[in-house]
């Protein structure tokens, strides 16, 4: 039987169901991993240097990471950040905000074979560098961009 | 060798635009001064930052417009004689009056007012008659800046720009009418006649586009894509609650994808109708490929020639068409066999006296003003001095506003936004309510009075200074420095962020970080601000003055800058 024949209204529902099952599968191990290997020390570190020391790796600059952040934040409380890695075997993506009380904002585990692109929103307390870090094959890579947090109100 | 030089000369001639060659001091013979020779087959007319000015006005160009780093001593950061010499404009000429502040009062008395929709309409008709198929593009800041635009919620400008024949527009201050009103105008008034394009505004939750990103038009058989770029920092420079749920930004990558997609759809000419500001446009043009031109606004720079910017894909022209209806840009492309073979650009100053008023437009303006005539014409006083705003630091009209705030609110210090709109009054002019509103007509006019520490005041000044002097144009917002009353200070534009503002003094004494000061302001970004509107405060002050003596703007001491052609020698 030709598999493509099932694509119709019913096929779509089945497809969605399959997708949901896949999503559940994908999320479950991440949650599990997070509880098992959440690096508490890194999340509690108060400087970029101390965070990296907790992670136990020193990053090298890479142009194979695309970090998308606004140049000037529209709202410092919810700044959209996208990190996309084209480094082979990307296994984790980290987001750091240089001058936040605790710079490490998020760690994403990237299951093997997944497109290494994550999007989140972070709080940015004041103008500073945002870091997109990528772990691949046990090495750490990074790129940075400055996001400005301004009082605003004087343009035009 | 000789041939190449000859070609180069031709190119320079084209770039120069040879604007208004017949306009000398004698204005009587200027009847056909605007018969601009047609070139090529694709014609784009461009206005921008009209700021609600339906009637002719004066607008003094800046005497201080500092460029630093890459922008140093380059257009648009040239003022006065430096601008004239860069663009080969004769001192004392009409163009010199249009493009510079030099002898502003003398020039204004001799050459008269500029802009005005009835005169603009005549010019647009003439240009379109000689350029069949031409499109009129407006870069935004069209629906705001006057009493009537505010009181009619943009309607007078919407109606007038439809009659003017604007084909495509983008926006910035338009959004301060609120998202609902903007949507209503686009759906009810513009649909079918004018495209509102902005590729860089999207829904904050899902990223869906809010507006059409571009429009694809055919001009004399040539497919032309016009992509819209709204002011990227609208929710930051203006209150975010007015555009709640929309997110902006420069969106360079999305722009690159958009250019590729419109090229794939067959566009042979691709232009960006931009409200980025000139410095942002110059950087963008160097990084994005496939744009033939960026027709720019926001920073109100009347740049007489198009600037050629090299990039990985070739060259992009960058223009900026000034403000207040004072200029019309004319960009002609010669497109044959799907390729641009040549171009010409001119920025035409609109001298109202040289262009008879268009009858239909005059009638429309009269009818839209009629309900407000009494309020508009109220005389608040007379000025003995020149009142203007534009420039990096306090203009004389700003000085009147900060003086009014300090006097009426009993404040030590007053702060007023560094807007670039705001028209000019000549010595001896009456100051009407309409003139005052041309400085302050915004949808969030609340005045504020707060006790602030010296440290907070420094932080505010530093924040705005960085919006103006950040080394990277993508981190600038395109306004001028906050206008400051009472407080003396020095500014070092080249210093790092947070270290530019020094020597702050109040009443001869240094400002102390822990000291408390009464600070007045207006244009509060707080949706709950309910202070008296700025126009009532200023009107009361002006009525009490009756005759306003010439004021000296409180300008900071500028440090760390030498040989900068963005500062007048005088």
XYZ file of C-alpha atoms in Angstrom, chain B residues 8-552:
545
model
C 33.207 60.310 -14.906
C 32.265 63.905 -15.554
C 28.964 62.794 -17.036
C 28.346 60.644 -13.995
C 29.046 63.545 -11.677
C 26.679 65.687 -13.675
C 23.977 63.105 -13.323
C 24.614 62.702 -9.646
C 24.622 66.413 -9.049
C 21.186 66.619 -10.537
C 21.960 70.174 -11.610
C 18.970 71.208 -9.602
C 17.044 74.309 -10.569
C 19.687 75.843 -12.831
C 17.504 78.809 -13.653
C 16.733 79.766 -10.090
C 18.764 82.788 -9.240
C 18.016 85.615 -6.874
C 15.421 86.912 -9.304
C 12.358 84.813 -8.812
C 10.093 86.369 -11.431
C 11.503 84.331 -14.321
C 11.217 81.061 -12.507
C 8.007 79.940 -14.204
C 9.557 76.905 -15.860
C 12.279 76.319 -13.288
C 10.621 73.078 -12.361
C 10.522 71.700 -15.908
C 13.058 69.069 -14.976
C 14.303 67.109 -18.014
C 13.119 63.541 -18.055
C 15.650 60.721 -18.033
C 15.064 57.015 -18.664
C 11.773 55.181 -18.273
C 11.312 54.405 -14.556
C 10.405 57.420 -12.449
C 10.037 57.630 -8.689
C 9.019 60.828 -6.912
C 9.743 60.915 -3.197
C 8.525 62.971 -0.259
C 9.113 62.203 3.390
C 8.629 63.537 6.914
C 6.029 66.111 5.912
C 4.822 66.157 9.519
C 1.332 67.368 8.870
C 2.361 70.628 7.204
C -0.385 71.364 4.684
C 0.490 75.047 4.345
C 3.815 76.658 3.385
C 6.286 77.054 6.222
C 9.869 78.034 7.001
C 12.224 75.301 8.144
C 15.768 76.128 9.208
C 18.270 73.363 8.505
C 20.728 72.591 11.325
C 23.902 74.459 12.176
C 25.001 71.515 14.336
C 24.681 67.980 12.938
C 27.786 66.191 14.167
C 28.965 63.011 12.493
C 31.546 60.873 14.240
C 33.447 57.713 13.307
C 32.399 56.583 9.806
C 29.916 59.444 9.521
C 32.477 62.177 10.243
C 32.583 64.980 7.679
C 30.384 63.055 5.260
C 26.829 63.696 4.151
C 24.469 64.112 5.882
C 26.812 65.417 8.587
C 27.811 68.592 6.779
C 26.358 71.970 7.661
C 26.570 75.480 6.253
C 29.530 76.272 3.986
C 30.806 72.692 4.212
C 27.562 71.456 2.661
C 27.632 74.122 -0.057
C 31.199 73.298 -0.994
C 30.599 69.528 -0.990
C 27.666 69.841 -3.384
C 28.835 72.797 -5.456
C 25.998 75.100 -4.377
C 26.555 78.850 -4.711
C 26.376 80.900 -1.511
C 23.336 83.165 -1.448
C 21.444 81.048 -3.989
C 17.982 79.568 -3.554
C 19.532 76.147 -3.068
C 21.827 77.525 -0.359
C 18.761 78.791 1.471
C 16.965 75.488 1.054
C 19.829 73.248 2.132
C 21.516 75.302 4.882
C 20.891 77.589 7.836
C 23.178 80.309 6.385
C 21.675 83.815 6.561
C 18.408 82.069 7.284
C 16.322 85.141 8.005
C 17.615 87.011 4.947
C 16.965 84.028 2.709
C 13.520 83.421 4.159
C 12.504 87.026 3.543
C 13.908 86.980 0.018
C 12.811 83.566 -1.230
C 9.668 83.098 0.838
C 8.181 80.012 2.378
C 8.635 76.412 1.319
C 6.308 73.443 0.893
C 2.559 73.468 1.298
C 0.349 70.850 -0.294
C -1.306 73.198 -2.801
C 2.139 74.066 -4.195
C 3.410 70.523 -3.856
C 0.373 69.358 -5.837
C 1.251 71.697 -8.699
C 4.830 70.434 -8.711
C 3.820 66.771 -8.570
C 1.386 67.295 -11.459
C 4.120 68.937 -13.545
C 6.623 66.211 -12.793
C 4.096 63.464 -13.512
C 3.019 65.145 -16.770
C 6.594 64.982 -17.984
C 7.138 61.510 -16.520
C 4.251 59.264 -17.506
C 3.935 56.305 -15.170
C 5.822 57.992 -12.334
C 4.967 56.830 -8.829
C 4.864 59.116 -5.801
C 6.321 57.477 -2.695
C 6.058 58.925 0.793
C 8.434 57.776 3.508
C 6.140 58.397 6.476
C 5.766 60.928 9.277
C 2.995 62.249 7.097
C -0.013 62.085 9.436
C 1.538 63.849 12.471
C 3.101 67.191 13.369
C 0.302 69.747 13.206
C -2.747 70.736 15.218
C -5.141 69.673 12.463
C -3.439 66.305 11.991
C -3.727 65.672 15.736
C -7.298 66.914 16.106
C -8.530 65.028 13.020
C -6.564 61.935 14.059
C -4.567 62.071 10.856
C -7.612 62.450 8.606
C -6.645 65.800 7.040
C -3.284 64.389 5.955
C -4.792 61.138 4.717
C -7.262 63.050 2.534
C -4.638 65.516 1.280
C -2.087 62.820 0.468
C -4.701 60.878 -1.471
C -5.476 63.974 -3.521
C -1.756 64.628 -3.941
C -1.541 61.172 -5.483
C 0.744 59.346 -3.081
C 0.933 55.781 -4.408
C 2.942 54.037 -1.697
C 3.881 54.967 1.863
C 5.454 53.585 5.021
C 5.306 54.917 8.567
C 6.627 56.029 11.913
C 4.673 58.771 13.744
C 1.589 57.380 12.014
C 1.751 54.594 14.600
C 1.391 57.077 17.473
C -2.258 57.424 16.435
C -2.530 53.895 17.807
C -2.634 50.531 16.098
C -6.431 50.574 15.722
C -6.525 53.954 13.999
C -3.691 53.023 11.636
C -5.477 49.813 10.686
C -8.745 51.700 10.231
C -7.160 54.258 7.893
C -5.442 51.591 5.829
C -8.632 49.559 5.474
C -11.095 52.424 5.008
C -9.182 55.232 3.351
C -6.124 53.868 1.598
C -7.466 50.581 0.232
C -7.423 50.557 -3.523
C -5.538 53.821 -3.820
C -2.418 53.785 -1.687
C -0.274 50.895 -0.472
C 0.997 51.091 3.106
C 4.083 48.863 3.110
C 6.312 47.820 6.025
C 8.158 44.506 5.819
C 9.666 44.965 9.284
C 6.557 45.056 11.452
C 5.247 41.758 12.721
C 2.968 40.274 15.304
C 4.951 39.909 18.533
C 3.498 36.502 19.366
C 3.536 34.615 16.099
C 5.760 36.706 13.865
C 3.064 37.169 11.228
C 3.445 40.290 9.093
C 1.138 43.143 10.120
C 1.325 45.010 6.785
C 2.090 44.205 3.188
C 5.869 44.129 3.005
C 6.112 45.417 -0.556
C 4.203 46.303 -3.667
C 5.111 45.288 -7.203
C 4.190 47.930 -9.785
C 4.823 48.269 -13.475
C 6.273 51.547 -14.694
C 6.331 51.818 -18.488
C 6.512 48.040 -18.741
C 9.260 47.634 -16.144
C 8.339 45.673 -12.983
C 9.405 47.720 -9.962
C 9.265 46.467 -6.370
C 8.898 48.976 -3.565
C 9.654 47.451 -0.172
C 8.567 49.369 2.917
C 10.777 49.867 5.955
C 8.927 51.467 8.852
C 10.923 53.220 11.578
C 12.595 50.236 13.269
C 12.533 51.688 16.778
C 8.968 52.970 16.934
C 7.983 51.170 20.176
C 11.169 52.449 21.833
C 11.270 56.051 20.648
C 7.508 56.418 21.085
C 5.241 54.807 23.674
C 5.096 51.046 23.183
C 1.487 50.819 24.351
C 0.384 52.601 21.174
C 1.580 49.655 19.051
C 0.991 46.939 21.582
C 1.467 43.474 20.108
C 3.577 44.676 17.173
C 7.316 44.232 16.980
C 9.626 46.260 14.732
C 13.411 46.256 14.156
C 15.772 46.740 11.216
C 15.289 43.079 10.169
C 18.264 42.942 7.822
C 18.027 39.197 7.128
C 14.313 39.359 6.414
C 14.968 42.272 4.072
C 17.579 40.276 2.189
C 15.118 37.402 1.778
C 12.406 39.832 0.659
C 14.696 41.333 -1.994
C 15.501 37.871 -3.310
C 11.836 36.934 -3.406
C 10.723 40.060 -5.301
C 13.602 39.578 -7.765
C 12.420 35.999 -8.249
C 8.947 37.399 -8.913
C 10.387 39.417 -11.775
C 11.198 42.813 -10.274
C 13.802 44.539 -12.434
C 14.149 47.531 -10.122
C 14.003 47.112 -6.338
C 13.880 50.090 -3.986
C 13.476 50.392 -0.236
C 11.132 53.132 0.922
C 12.798 53.654 4.259
C 12.172 55.424 7.534
C 15.459 54.216 9.018
C 17.332 57.506 9.013
C 20.283 58.350 6.775
C 23.071 56.784 8.832
C 21.208 53.499 9.247
C 20.390 53.477 5.517
C 24.053 54.017 4.609
C 25.082 51.054 6.751
C 22.209 48.898 5.513
C 23.115 49.660 1.897
C 26.637 48.389 2.501
C 25.399 45.071 3.917
C 22.309 44.122 1.931
C 22.598 43.232 -1.750
C 20.130 43.675 -4.577
C 18.638 47.065 -3.721
C 18.926 49.640 -6.477
C 18.053 52.499 -4.170
C 17.065 53.359 -0.653
C 14.747 56.355 -0.600
C 15.217 57.484 2.967
C 13.712 59.732 5.602
C 13.391 60.055 9.389
C 16.543 62.092 10.030
C 15.217 65.047 7.987
C 18.434 65.342 6.008
C 18.059 67.235 2.775
C 20.912 65.563 0.884
C 21.243 67.238 -2.525
C 22.727 64.192 -4.281
C 22.259 60.461 -4.127
C 25.098 58.672 -2.332
C 26.501 55.602 -4.070
C 27.198 52.808 -1.585
C 29.224 49.792 -2.681
C 28.256 46.347 -1.459
C 28.903 42.719 -2.304
C 26.246 42.758 -5.008
C 27.197 46.053 -6.653
C 25.973 49.492 -5.738
C 22.938 50.927 -3.949
C 21.909 54.569 -4.127
C 20.995 56.189 -0.811
C 18.951 59.379 -0.676
C 17.255 61.404 2.039
C 14.572 63.916 1.090
C 14.475 66.343 4.012
C 11.217 67.201 5.729
C 8.096 69.307 6.056
C 7.190 69.286 2.366
C 10.297 71.319 1.642
C 11.708 68.923 -0.972
C 10.651 66.439 -3.633
C 13.150 63.794 -4.692
C 13.106 62.729 -8.342
C 14.823 59.436 -9.163
C 14.931 58.366 -12.807
C 16.234 54.989 -13.981
C 16.961 54.005 -17.547
C 16.022 50.318 -17.664
C 16.563 48.327 -20.823
C 16.725 44.535 -21.293
C 16.008 44.034 -17.582
C 19.064 46.047 -16.546
C 19.548 49.535 -15.160
C 21.698 51.395 -17.708
C 21.803 54.738 -15.943
C 20.162 56.935 -13.360
C 19.647 60.530 -12.358
C 18.621 61.952 -9.031
C 17.554 65.421 -8.020
C 16.265 66.805 -4.753
C 14.064 69.742 -5.690
C 13.417 72.414 -3.071
C 9.730 73.389 -3.107
C 9.555 77.189 -3.136
C 5.931 78.028 -2.622
C 6.139 81.378 -4.441
C 7.368 79.698 -7.618
C 4.535 77.196 -7.779
C 0.964 78.453 -8.101
C -1.419 76.871 -5.629
C -3.434 73.976 -7.004
C -7.105 74.873 -6.867
C -8.518 71.531 -5.739
C -5.882 71.064 -3.071
C -6.405 74.604 -1.751
C -10.109 73.893 -1.447
C -9.526 70.620 0.385
C -7.109 72.251 2.840
C -9.542 75.090 3.485
C -12.379 72.686 4.197
C -10.314 70.462 6.489
C -9.124 73.492 8.478
C -12.505 75.188 8.679
C -13.742 73.470 11.870
C -10.554 74.471 13.705
C -9.870 77.931 12.285
C -10.627 79.826 15.472
C -8.324 77.710 17.663
C -5.568 77.663 15.036
C -5.448 81.406 14.585
C -5.360 82.382 18.268
C -2.401 84.735 18.715
C -0.347 83.804 21.777
C 2.329 86.451 21.353
C 5.006 87.820 19.068
C 8.631 86.801 18.776
C 11.477 89.270 18.438
C 13.944 86.527 17.586
C 14.189 83.582 15.194
C 12.464 80.493 16.587
C 13.629 77.123 15.221
C 14.208 73.622 16.534
C 16.418 71.483 14.300
C 20.005 70.800 15.402
C 21.787 68.310 17.670
C 21.196 70.505 20.735
C 18.605 73.043 21.937
C 17.077 75.223 19.256
C 15.495 78.535 20.190
C 11.935 77.164 20.023
C 12.994 74.329 22.350
C 14.401 76.966 24.673
C 10.985 78.594 24.837
C 9.453 75.205 25.687
C 11.936 74.405 28.478
C 11.640 77.976 29.800
C 7.860 77.562 29.847
C 8.139 74.231 31.686
C 10.519 75.611 34.319
C 8.459 78.758 34.856
C 4.999 77.246 34.843
C 5.859 74.052 36.774
C 8.352 75.746 39.097
C 11.138 73.321 38.184
C 14.940 73.548 38.509
C 15.516 71.660 35.281
C 13.364 70.937 32.238
C 13.812 68.232 29.611
C 12.157 68.275 26.193
C 12.468 65.581 23.500
C 14.954 66.060 20.661
C 12.379 65.857 17.892
C 13.516 66.967 14.441
C 10.128 68.202 13.269
C 8.928 71.653 14.268
C 8.787 74.610 11.885
C 10.523 77.981 12.061
C 9.243 81.464 12.856
C 11.002 84.656 11.742
C 11.744 87.675 13.949
C 8.600 89.784 14.216
C 6.231 86.883 13.484
C 3.187 86.370 15.620
C 3.087 83.048 17.457
C -0.287 81.433 16.896
C -1.670 78.316 18.530
C -1.046 76.594 15.188
C 2.645 77.581 15.336
C 2.947 76.242 18.875
C 1.212 72.998 17.934
C 3.722 72.514 15.095
C 6.278 71.964 17.900
C 4.239 69.837 20.282
C 1.309 68.097 18.528
C 1.596 64.520 19.748
C -0.835 61.957 21.121
C 1.013 61.672 24.482
C 1.446 65.337 25.488
C 1.338 64.954 29.283
C 3.795 67.110 31.223
C 5.539 65.635 34.235
C 7.211 66.998 37.339
C 9.373 64.723 39.446
C 12.123 64.966 42.000
C 15.179 63.251 40.591
C 18.706 62.690 41.833
C 21.728 64.101 40.058
C 22.727 60.544 39.191
C 19.351 59.899 37.536
C 19.599 63.102 35.528
C 23.045 62.140 34.284
C 21.750 58.682 33.362
C 18.958 60.221 31.257
C 21.366 62.515 29.414
C 23.830 59.674 28.836
C 21.062 57.429 27.521
C 19.920 59.955 24.942
C 23.502 60.909 24.028
C 24.152 57.264 23.181
C 21.091 57.184 20.944
C 22.668 60.037 19.013
C 26.388 59.222 19.166
C 26.672 55.433 19.400
C 29.497 54.496 16.996
C 27.182 51.963 15.315
C 24.225 53.553 13.497
C 22.119 50.446 14.161
C 22.134 51.451 17.834
C 21.003 55.028 17.139
C 17.383 56.140 17.184
C 17.706 59.151 14.947
C 16.433 61.936 17.159
C 18.560 64.800 18.434
C 19.857 65.319 21.974
C 17.251 65.889 24.668
C 16.673 69.621 25.090
C 17.797 70.792 28.492
C 16.675 73.834 30.467
C 18.444 75.161 33.551
C 21.263 72.662 33.554
C 24.678 73.385 32.033
C 26.745 70.450 30.839
C 29.493 69.372 28.494
C 29.291 66.527 26.009
C 32.062 64.458 24.482
C 30.443 62.555 21.593
C 33.537 60.376 21.069
C 33.620 59.120 24.660
C 32.277 55.699 25.628
C 28.641 55.297 26.549
C 28.083 56.560 30.076
C 31.089 58.902 29.948
C 29.980 61.538 27.481
C 28.193 63.931 29.855
C 30.258 65.967 32.302
C 30.533 69.334 34.046
C 26.846 69.401 34.990
C 26.023 72.640 36.772
C 22.866 74.204 38.092
C 22.874 77.854 39.099
C 26.684 77.938 39.076
C 26.988 74.923 41.395
C 27.981 71.403 40.361
C 25.146 68.907 40.219
C 25.740 66.262 42.874
C 24.837 62.608 42.269
C 22.887 62.414 45.520
C 21.276 65.862 45.268
C 17.533 66.100 44.616
C 16.231 68.329 41.836
C 12.792 69.239 40.510
C 12.728 68.084 36.896
C 9.914 68.951 34.481
C 9.311 67.207 31.182
C 6.668 66.172 28.683
C 5.895 63.435 26.151
C 5.708 60.927 28.981
C 5.869 57.311 27.821
C 3.731 56.236 30.776
C 0.210 55.315 29.620
C -1.164 56.599 32.925
C 0.530 60.011 32.786
C -2.140 62.659 33.225
C -0.187 65.900 33.611
C -1.385 69.064 31.884
C -0.775 68.859 28.112
C 2.389 70.633 26.989
C 0.479 73.004 24.668
C -1.542 74.404 27.572
C 1.616 74.999 29.613
C 3.410 76.693 26.706
C 0.363 78.731 25.654
C -0.015 80.113 29.176
C 3.664 81.044 29.257
C 3.543 82.726 25.844
C 0.392 84.702 26.676
C 2.111 86.001 29.809
C 5.137 87.075 27.769
C 3.229 88.728 24.925
C 6.412 89.865 23.171
C 9.082 87.231 23.429
C 12.612 88.689 23.407
C 15.270 86.777 21.433
C 16.278 83.690 23.410
C 19.726 82.135 23.582
